[in-house]
Amino acid sequence: MAAAAGVSVQTFYAHYPGKDDLLMALPDQAEVAGLLASVPADLPLGERMRTVVRQFLQGLKGERESDALARWQLIAGTPGLRYRAAEYERVTAQMFLDALGDEARQDPAATVVVTAHLSAYTQGLLRWAESRGELSLEEAVVEAMDALRGL
């Protein structure tokens, strides 16, 4: 029985690059490009990023939101996972920059705007998790992103 359980776990984990990927999933490039395409390209980049994040959050309702809260509570309470979340954030920022094209990838200001907004998004998720969901997800993330406006 123990051997069979071990095989099942190994098979399960074989579908993921690491155990952290069970908690945090990177979007794929097409998803990032689709999110950006859903927002008018003539908006300032910061506003585009805020709109994309808000639209993404609208998809996290009901059970998806409860699942996300449980995952982010574990991440918030585990220092190693917090560091991994920052790594995922940076990889996702690069996906956004790639979706924006060569001009954005070569523009230091665009890099700062994208990475700052994704960092604010992560901080909002952590704050939401640390509040055990007492703050609304959107409130925590929007508050974190709004802090960037004052800089």
XYZ file of N, CA and C in Angstrom:
453
model
N 0.833 -1.195 0.000
C 0.000 0.000 0.000
C 0.871 1.249 0.000
N 1.923 1.285 0.819
C 2.800 2.451 0.873
C 3.488 2.667 -0.460
N 3.894 1.609 -1.119
C 4.550 1.758 -2.419
C 3.590 2.339 -3.442
N 2.354 1.882 -3.406
C 1.378 2.401 -4.359
C 1.127 3.884 -4.114
N 1.056 4.267 -2.844
C 0.852 5.688 -2.532
C 2.049 6.497 -2.999
N 3.274 5.959 -2.821
C 4.478 6.656 -3.274
C 4.486 6.855 -4.767
N 4.038 5.864 -5.511
C 3.991 5.981 -6.967
C 2.994 7.066 -7.363
N 1.857 7.100 -6.701
C 0.849 8.112 -7.024
C 1.379 9.512 -6.777
N 2.053 9.709 -5.657
C 2.600 11.020 -5.351
C 3.669 11.388 -6.367
N 4.552 10.458 -6.691
C 5.581 10.742 -7.686
C 4.956 11.090 -9.029
N 3.939 10.347 -9.418
C 3.260 10.632 -10.684
C 2.612 12.010 -10.634
N 1.982 12.325 -9.510
C 1.346 13.628 -9.343
C 2.371 14.754 -9.490
N 3.490 14.645 -8.753
C 4.514 15.685 -8.787
C 5.228 15.754 -10.133
N 5.211 14.680 -10.904
C 5.869 14.688 -12.209
C 5.234 15.707 -13.154
N 4.020 16.126 -12.866
C 3.320 17.094 -13.719
C 3.689 18.540 -13.396
N 4.501 18.734 -12.355
C 4.873 20.076 -11.917
C 6.388 20.180 -11.804
N 6.968 21.308 -12.211
C 8.417 21.479 -12.086
C 8.901 21.408 -10.634
N 8.072 21.835 -9.696
C 8.430 21.807 -8.281
C 7.175 21.884 -7.444
N 7.304 21.587 -6.168
C 6.144 21.618 -5.278
C 5.561 23.018 -5.181
N 6.414 24.035 -5.307
C 5.930 25.424 -5.247
C 4.921 25.708 -6.351
N 5.062 25.007 -7.466
C 4.160 25.229 -8.598
C 2.736 24.765 -8.311
N 2.564 23.988 -7.256
C 1.216 23.604 -6.843
C 0.481 24.786 -6.228
N 1.235 25.700 -5.642
C 0.641 26.861 -4.979
C 0.612 28.092 -5.872
N 1.652 28.245 -6.673
C 1.798 29.435 -7.515
C 1.963 28.982 -8.954
N 1.125 29.468 -9.802
C 1.218 29.103 -11.215
C 1.525 30.341 -12.036
N 2.481 30.194 -12.912
C 2.771 31.293 -13.831
C 1.705 31.322 -14.917
N 1.314 32.506 -15.340
C 0.425 32.569 -16.496
C 1.219 32.159 -17.733
N 0.528 31.818 -18.792
C 1.292 31.576 -20.020
C 1.328 32.867 -20.823
N 2.237 32.923 -21.775
C 2.458 34.147 -22.552
C 1.185 34.586 -23.266
N 0.406 33.642 -23.756
C -0.837 33.986 -24.460
C -1.841 34.648 -23.515
N -1.905 34.172 -22.278
C -2.816 34.774 -21.299
C -2.412 36.220 -21.005
N -1.109 36.455 -20.840
C -0.612 37.804 -20.574
C -0.907 38.712 -21.765
N -0.630 38.225 -22.965
C -0.891 39.018 -24.169
C -2.380 39.323 -24.291
N -3.227 38.350 -23.971
C -4.670 38.558 -24.032
C -5.152 39.595 -23.032
N -4.600 39.538 -21.836
C -4.969 40.534 -20.825
C -4.594 41.939 -21.289
N -3.386 42.080 -21.806
C -2.961 43.406 -22.283
C -3.797 43.867 -23.478
N -4.128 42.946 -24.359
C -4.923 43.300 -25.544
C -6.339 43.736 -25.176
N -6.802 43.344 -23.990
C -8.157 43.701 -23.574
C -8.263 45.137 -23.055
N -7.126 45.810 -22.951
C -7.078 47.171 -22.412
C -6.597 48.105 -23.522
N -7.231 49.261 -23.676
C -6.805 50.177 -24.745
C -5.308 50.501 -24.674
N -4.628 50.345 -25.791
C -3.178 50.552 -25.865
C -2.793 52.016 -25.700
N -3.747 52.937 -25.861
C -3.398 54.353 -25.753
C -3.417 54.871 -24.305
N -3.788 54.016 -23.354
C -3.719 54.413 -21.949
C -2.261 54.422 -21.502
N -1.926 55.260 -20.514
C -0.571 55.187 -19.952
C -0.324 53.781 -19.402
N 0.921 53.335 -19.457
C 1.251 51.967 -19.077
C 0.816 51.639 -17.650
N 0.980 52.550 -16.714
C 0.552 52.289 -15.338
C -0.941 52.020 -15.259
N -1.724 52.795 -15.992
C -3.172 52.589 -16.000
C -3.527 51.269 -16.671
N -2.811 50.918 -17.716
C -3.041 49.621 -18.365
C -2.780 48.484 -17.377
N -1.689 48.575 -16.629
C -1.356 47.521 -15.676
C -2.416 47.434 -14.574
N -2.859 48.582 -14.052
C -3.889 48.567 -13.007
C -5.189 47.949 -13.535
N -5.552 48.292 -14.762
C -6.777 47.758 -15.351
C -6.672 46.257 -15.577
N -5.535 45.801 -16.075
C -5.327 44.369 -16.296
C -5.450 43.606 -14.980
N -4.823 44.105 -13.934
C -4.870 43.420 -12.638
C -6.299 43.388 -12.112
N -7.014 44.502 -12.199
C -8.400 44.531 -11.723
C -9.266 43.550 -12.515
N -9.068 43.483 -13.832
C -9.838 42.535 -14.647
C -9.526 41.100 -14.244
N -8.254 40.813 -14.000
C -7.866 39.468 -13.573
C -8.534 39.119 -12.247
N -8.541 40.057 -11.310
C -9.133 39.810 -9.992
C -10.624 39.525 -10.082
N -11.295 40.099 -11.066
C -12.732 39.872 -11.228
C -13.029 38.404 -11.518
N -12.039 37.684 -12.058
C -12.212 36.264 -12.328
C -12.012 35.385 -11.104
N -11.554 35.979 -10.012
C -11.330 35.216 -8.780
C -12.508 35.430 -7.837
N -13.570 34.730 -8.082
C -14.764 34.840 -7.241
C -15.147 33.468 -6.721
N -15.870 33.444 -5.629
C -16.386 32.193 -5.069
C -15.284 31.232 -4.668
N -15.383 30.018 -5.165
C -14.431 28.968 -4.798
C -13.014 29.293 -5.250
N -12.877 29.942 -6.405
C -11.539 30.318 -6.873
C -10.889 31.300 -5.901
N -11.671 32.217 -5.365
C -11.137 33.176 -4.393
C -10.769 32.471 -3.090
N -11.607 31.548 -2.630
C -11.307 30.793 -1.405
C -10.036 29.977 -1.566
N -9.880 29.338 -2.716
C -8.662 28.564 -2.986
C -7.436 29.467 -2.992
N -7.575 30.631 -3.645
C -6.455 31.573 -3.698
C -6.090 32.061 -2.300
N -7.085 32.320 -1.470
C -6.812 32.775 -0.102
C -6.040 31.708 0.673
N -6.451 30.465 0.567
C -5.750 29.383 1.278
C -4.304 29.275 0.793
N -4.100 29.357 -0.512
C -2.737 29.272 -1.056
C -1.894 30.449 -0.588
N -2.446 31.654 -0.664
C -1.672 32.836 -0.296
C -1.450 32.929 1.209
N -2.302 32.349 2.013
C -2.027 32.295 3.450
C -0.811 31.415 3.711
N -0.716 30.309 3.005
C 0.453 29.437 3.144
C 1.714 30.147 2.656
N 1.603 30.822 1.529
C 2.750 31.569 0.988
C 3.174 32.663 1.965
N 2.212 33.419 2.466
C 2.519 34.532 3.382
C 3.201 34.046 4.659
N 2.862 32.847 5.102
C 3.423 32.344 6.340
C 4.701 31.531 6.188
N 5.204 31.428 4.972
C 6.395 30.611 4.714
C 7.443 31.462 4.016
N 8.513 31.852 4.715
C 9.519 32.744 4.111
C 10.041 32.272 2.750
N 10.316 31.000 2.606
C 10.819 30.501 1.324
C 9.819 30.680 0.191
N 8.543 30.504 0.497
C 7.508 30.693 -0.524
C 7.321 32.173 -0.863
N 7.528 33.033 0.108
C 7.454 34.478 -0.174
C 8.543 34.855 -1.185
N 9.740 34.281 -1.012
C 10.825 34.541 -1.967
C 10.478 33.979 -3.342
N 9.886 32.797 -3.366
C 9.495 32.194 -4.642
C 8.418 33.050 -5.320
N 7.507 33.611 -4.528
C 6.472 34.476 -5.101
C 7.111 35.668 -5.802
N 8.179 36.207 -5.200
C 8.890 37.325 -5.831
C 9.539 36.886 -7.142
N 10.052 35.669 -7.187
C 10.618 35.151 -8.434
C 9.538 35.023 -9.507
N 8.387 34.485 -9.145
C 7.281 34.352 -10.091
C 6.850 35.734 -10.596
N 6.838 36.686 -9.685
C 6.473 38.064 -10.024
C 7.405 38.615 -11.103
N 8.709 38.383 -10.955
C 9.696 38.883 -11.923
C 9.541 38.196 -13.282
N 9.295 36.892 -13.265
C 9.096 36.161 -14.519
C 7.837 36.667 -15.212
N 6.791 36.900 -14.445
C 5.545 37.415 -15.016
C 5.754 38.821 -15.572
N 6.527 39.639 -14.889
C 6.831 40.983 -15.393
C 7.517 40.894 -16.746
N 8.429 39.958 -16.894
C 9.105 39.802 -18.179
C 8.119 39.373 -19.261
N 7.152 38.556 -18.911
C 6.113 38.162 -19.876
C 5.326 39.380 -20.339
N 4.997 40.268 -19.396
C 4.279 41.489 -19.762
C 5.137 42.352 -20.686
N 6.400 42.493 -20.344
C 7.291 43.300 -21.187
C 7.427 42.688 -22.574
N 7.531 41.377 -22.643
C 7.606 40.704 -23.941
C 6.336 40.948 -24.749
N 5.182 40.893 -24.075
C 3.905 41.123 -24.763
C 3.783 42.567 -25.239
N 4.427 43.488 -24.537
C 4.384 44.897 -24.936
C 5.291 45.186 -26.123
N 6.256 44.329 -26.371
C 7.104 44.467 -27.552
C 8.478 45.040 -27.269
N 9.258 45.164 -28.354
C 10.652 45.595 -28.262
C 10.817 46.959 -27.609
N 9.946 47.882 -27.950
C 10.074 49.237 -27.403
C 9.992 49.216 -25.875
N 9.037 48.465 -25.328
C 8.887 48.396 -23.873
C 10.063 47.670 -23.235
N 10.530 46.602 -23.878
C 11.661 45.848 -23.310
C 12.911 46.699 -23.232
N 13.031 47.690 -24.108
C 14.217 48.543 -24.144
C 14.047 49.835 -23.352
N 12.863 50.055 -22.827
C 12.557 51.289 -22.104
C 12.651 51.042 -20.596
N 13.666 51.620 -19.933
C 13.789 51.403 -18.483
C 12.548 51.838 -17.710
N 11.879 52.884 -18.159
C 10.677 53.348 -17.451
C 9.574 52.294 -17.537
N 9.420 51.678 -18.696
C 8.395 50.635 -18.846
C 8.704 49.457 -17.930
N 9.968 49.099 -17.840
C 10.361 47.997 -16.959
C 10.016 48.323 -15.513
N 10.287 49.546 -15.089
C 9.978 49.954 -13.715
C 8.472 49.943 -13.489
N 7.706 50.466 -14.421
C 6.249 50.527 -14.259
C 5.663 49.121 -14.152
N 6.065 48.236 -15.039
C 5.512 46.875 -15.031
C 5.923 46.136 -13.764
N 7.210 46.160 -13.436
C 7.657 45.415 -12.252
C 7.081 46.011 -10.969
N 6.946 47.322 -10.908
C 6.376 47.952 -9.712
C 4.917 47.537 -9.525
N 4.160 47.489 -10.603
C 2.749 47.110 -10.480
C 2.597 45.637 -10.104
N 3.437 44.785 -10.645
C 3.352 43.379 -10.262
C 3.827 43.172 -8.824
N 4.793 43.958 -8.385
C 5.216 43.900 -6.988
C 4.081 44.366 -6.079
N 3.407 45.429 -6.461
C 2.271 45.914 -5.678
C 1.163 44.863 -5.645
N 0.930 44.194 -6.759
C -0.062 43.117 -6.821
C 0.290 42.029 -5.808
N 1.548 41.592 -5.801
C 1.987 40.560 -4.864
C 1.826 41.037 -3.428
N 2.203 42.275 -3.151
C 2.067 42.803 -1.792
C 0.607 42.869 -1.379
N -0.264 43.208 -2.313
C -1.695 43.210 -2.017
C -2.199 41.809 -1.685
N -1.746 40.812 -2.442
C -2.136 39.428 -2.162
C -1.655 38.991 -0.783
N -0.423 39.351 -0.451
C 0.116 38.992 0.864
C -0.666 39.676 1.982
N -0.983 40.944 1.787
C -1.748 41.680 2.812
C -3.138 41.070 2.993
N -3.766 40.712 1.876
C -5.075 40.059 1.909
C -4.985 38.739 2.671
N -3.961 37.951 2.370
C -3.783 36.665 3.038
C -3.531 36.850 4.528
N -2.691 37.825 4.865
C -2.387 38.064 6.275
C -3.607 38.559 7.051
N -4.549 39.178 6.354
C -5.789 39.622 7.010
C -6.788 38.473 7.127
N -6.408 37.301 6.608
C -7.270 36.114 6.583
C -8.560 36.380 5.811
N -8.458 37.253 4.819
C -9.606 37.555 3.979
C -10.534 38.601 4.551
N -10.168 39.201 5.688
C -11.016 40.261 6.240
C -11.040 41.465 5.314
N -9.895 41.785 4.723
C -9.874 42.783 3.652
C -10.376 42.099 2.394
N -11.035 42.830 1.534
C -11.405 42.211 0.265
C -10.143 42.114 -0.593
N -10.097 41.109 -1.430
C -8.951 40.909 -2.308
C -8.715 42.142 -3.163
N -9.758 42.611 -3.808
C -9.601 43.774 -4.687
C -9.161 45.002 -3.906
N -9.723 45.206 -2.720
C -9.342 46.357 -1.887
C -7.851 46.310 -1.550
N -7.361 45.155 -1.143
C -5.951 45.025 -0.750
C -5.026 45.271 -1.936
N -5.377 44.734 -3.098
C -4.506 44.882 -4.265
C -4.581 46.301 -4.824
N -5.768 46.846 -4.935
C -5.911 48.204 -5.470
C -5.220 49.209 -4.546
N -5.338 49.017 -3.250
C -4.660 49.908 -2.295
C -3.143 49.861 -2.502
N -2.613 48.676 -2.701
C -1.170 48.528 -2.926
C -0.756 49.206 -4.232
N -1.541 49.023 -5.279
C -1.205 49.661 -6.559
C -1.387 51.164 -6.494
N -2.386 51.629 -5.758
C -2.592 53.079 -5.628
C -1.432 53.751 -4.915
N -0.713 53.018 -4.082
C 0.465 53.590 -3.402
C 1.509 54.038 -4.422
N 1.525 53.404 -5.591
C 2.485 53.777 -6.625
C 2.196 55.163 -7.205
N 0.963 55.581 -7.160
C 0.596 56.888 -7.733
C 1.263 58.033 -6.976
N 1.526 57.811 -5.702
C 2.100 58.873 -4.889
C 3.612 58.976 -4.980
N 4.225 58.096 -5.738
C 5.691 58.113 -5.839
C 6.176 59.063 -6.900
